Amino acid sequence: MKDRQGFSYQIYETYFQKAKEAYAAKRMTEAKKMYLNSAQSLLRSAKDTDGEMKEALIRRAEKIVRLADTIPEISFCEISELKNGSDIQITKSEPHMVSQENKEKEEGETNWKRSGSPGVYFDDIAGLQDVKESIRTRVILPRLHPEIYDHFRRKVEGGILLYGPPGTGKTMIAKAIATEIDAEFYSVRCSDIVGKYFGEAEKNIRRLFDTARKSKSSIIFFDEFEALAIKRGGHSTVMNRLVPELLSQMDGFCGTEENHLLILAATNRPWDIDSAFLRPPRLTQKIYVGLPDYEARHYLAEKAFLSVPCQVENISDLIAKATQGCNAADVAAVCGSIKDNAIRYAIENGQSGGMIRAEDVETALQNYHSSVQQSDLDQIRHWEKLQGNG
Ligand code: ADP
């Protein structure tokens, strides 16, 4: 019985991983299908448990179904690929000749991801208590209790820049905010904005802000913001036109008295951002999202091995101690490779289940690589000092 439950859980993880990969590659049809398959495997796994564990698995399955619901059957990227037989993600563009017919065909298409509540919750985010607290005061409470903020004449304006090393949860935080305040979530990267045709990038920016303004409550989240908010004066004519347009759209958006619109931006390289973006009324608050401490790494490992059959005592403690200095994504990857080792062993030995063994843990801990560079952390600290002095 226990083995079967473990096996369904492993199948769930395989589907879930595939769903995330398909989603990242914008293969929406496949992502949706894989998410639903993973939810089904979780429910199968729940059947063989009871009590709190059963409830936790069912809640997780429900979350995944809600997430799958927000994914469109087919993305604009897939449509475009079908139409042109090519990828439309163009990061560099200069004016070029284009037939009116093709231009009209592609106008109106947008690449940014829009979703209702993204289904990520603050409880899903390990550690970062200070960050969560500051976001609750700065973003959530003013939206939940506007009358009290009015009463004390406390205005909370401007957007937020989340900065820090990669893989620490900046994107998760942005999604959790959208879930918490039930906002439409527009997730945007530079490649979603920069198009093929002359003037298209500025038009896309205007279209994005116009669409977001129409929602009852909305968040525009710029991921890898440094690529879009690049310092002016470079050689790219596209970026030299786009940056002023973005600044002026942000002024209109952030300077508004209404608090149903919010701009969030994330970056690993804040020093590359044009400083005009960091001045009021634009991204007035800068929040550092740092590496997970021991408790956060322990929590991540504990969650990863919840209901996984395991022979190793204190597995979460072992992982948390061994991954000091890693980001949360690295810890998740270590947990994944421990499971991969166990799965490989089970398949090679003709088992339909099995347990996590000490060897699986040892091999994974010997072979992992931290993706955090000390030089990146130093550069961030240096930039913070300049901000403080400036
Ligand atoms: P960032 O935006 O800072 O580069 P992400 O939020 O995209 O990082 O995180 C990448 C993945 O790493 C997430 O999907 C999640 O699996 C894991 N992760 C990162 N930070 C955390 C965290 N604080 N808590 C839980 N999981 C995390």
Short mmCIF file of C-alpha atoms and ligand atoms in Angstrom, two decimals, residues 20 124-128 164-173 221 223 266 268 289-290 292 296 299-300 303 327-330 332, ligand 1:
data_model
loop_
_atom_site.label_atom_id
_atom_site.label_comp_id
_atom_site.label_asym_id
_atom_site.label_seq_id
_atom_site.Cartn_x
_atom_site.Cartn_y
_atom_site.Cartn_z
CA LYS A 20 6.62 23.40 -15.60
CA ASP A 124 4.35 28.26 -0.46
CA ILE A 125 7.35 30.58 -0.11
CA ALA A 126 10.05 29.31 2.22
CA GLY A 127 11.68 31.81 4.61
CA LEU A 128 11.81 35.51 3.65
CA GLY A 164 18.54 39.69 -5.30
CA PRO A 165 20.31 36.58 -6.58
CA PRO A 166 18.41 34.34 -9.02
CA GLY A 167 16.21 31.48 -7.82
CA THR A 168 15.30 33.06 -4.47
CA GLY A 169 11.57 33.46 -5.04
CA LYS A 170 11.10 36.92 -6.57
CA THR A 171 8.68 35.61 -9.19
CA MET A 172 6.88 33.52 -6.57
CA ILE A 173 6.43 36.62 -4.39
CA PHE A 221 5.12 42.12 -13.24
CA ASP A 223 10.65 39.84 -14.91
CA ALA A 266 12.33 41.71 -10.48
CA ASN A 268 19.27 39.95 -10.45
CA VAL A 289 15.11 38.92 -1.70
CA GLY A 290 18.01 36.95 -0.31
CA PRO A 292 17.27 30.98 2.24
CA ALA A 296 13.96 27.89 5.02
CA TYR A 299 11.29 23.68 5.23
CA LEU A 300 11.89 23.26 1.47
CA LYS A 303 7.98 19.79 1.85
CA ASN A 327 19.40 29.51 -3.42
CA ALA A 328 15.97 27.94 -2.98
CA ALA A 329 15.90 26.71 -6.58
CA ASP A 330 19.20 24.81 -5.93
CA ALA A 332 14.67 22.13 -4.90
P1 ADP B 1 13.58 34.24 -9.00
O1 ADP B 1 12.40 34.95 -9.61
O2 ADP B 1 14.07 34.87 -7.73
O3 ADP B 1 14.70 33.98 -9.96
P2 ADP B 1 11.71 32.08 -8.79
O4 ADP B 1 10.64 32.68 -7.94
O5 ADP B 1 11.44 32.04 -10.27
O6 ADP B 1 13.09 32.79 -8.54
O7 ADP B 1 12.05 30.61 -8.27
C1 ADP B 1 12.39 29.54 -9.13
C2 ADP B 1 11.94 28.24 -8.47
O8 ADP B 1 12.73 28.00 -7.28
C3 ADP B 1 10.50 28.30 -7.99
O9 ADP B 1 9.61 27.84 -8.98
C4 ADP B 1 10.52 27.40 -6.78
O10 ADP B 1 10.43 26.05 -7.16
C5 ADP B 1 11.90 27.60 -6.21
N1 ADP B 1 11.95 28.67 -5.18
C6 ADP B 1 12.68 29.80 -5.28
N2 ADP B 1 12.58 30.52 -4.15
C7 ADP B 1 11.75 29.84 -3.33
C8 ADP B 1 11.26 30.07 -2.02
N3 ADP B 1 11.64 31.15 -1.29
N4 ADP B 1 10.41 29.17 -1.49
C9 ADP B 1 10.05 28.07 -2.17
N5 ADP B 1 10.50 27.78 -3.42
C10 ADP B 1 11.34 28.65 -3.99
#
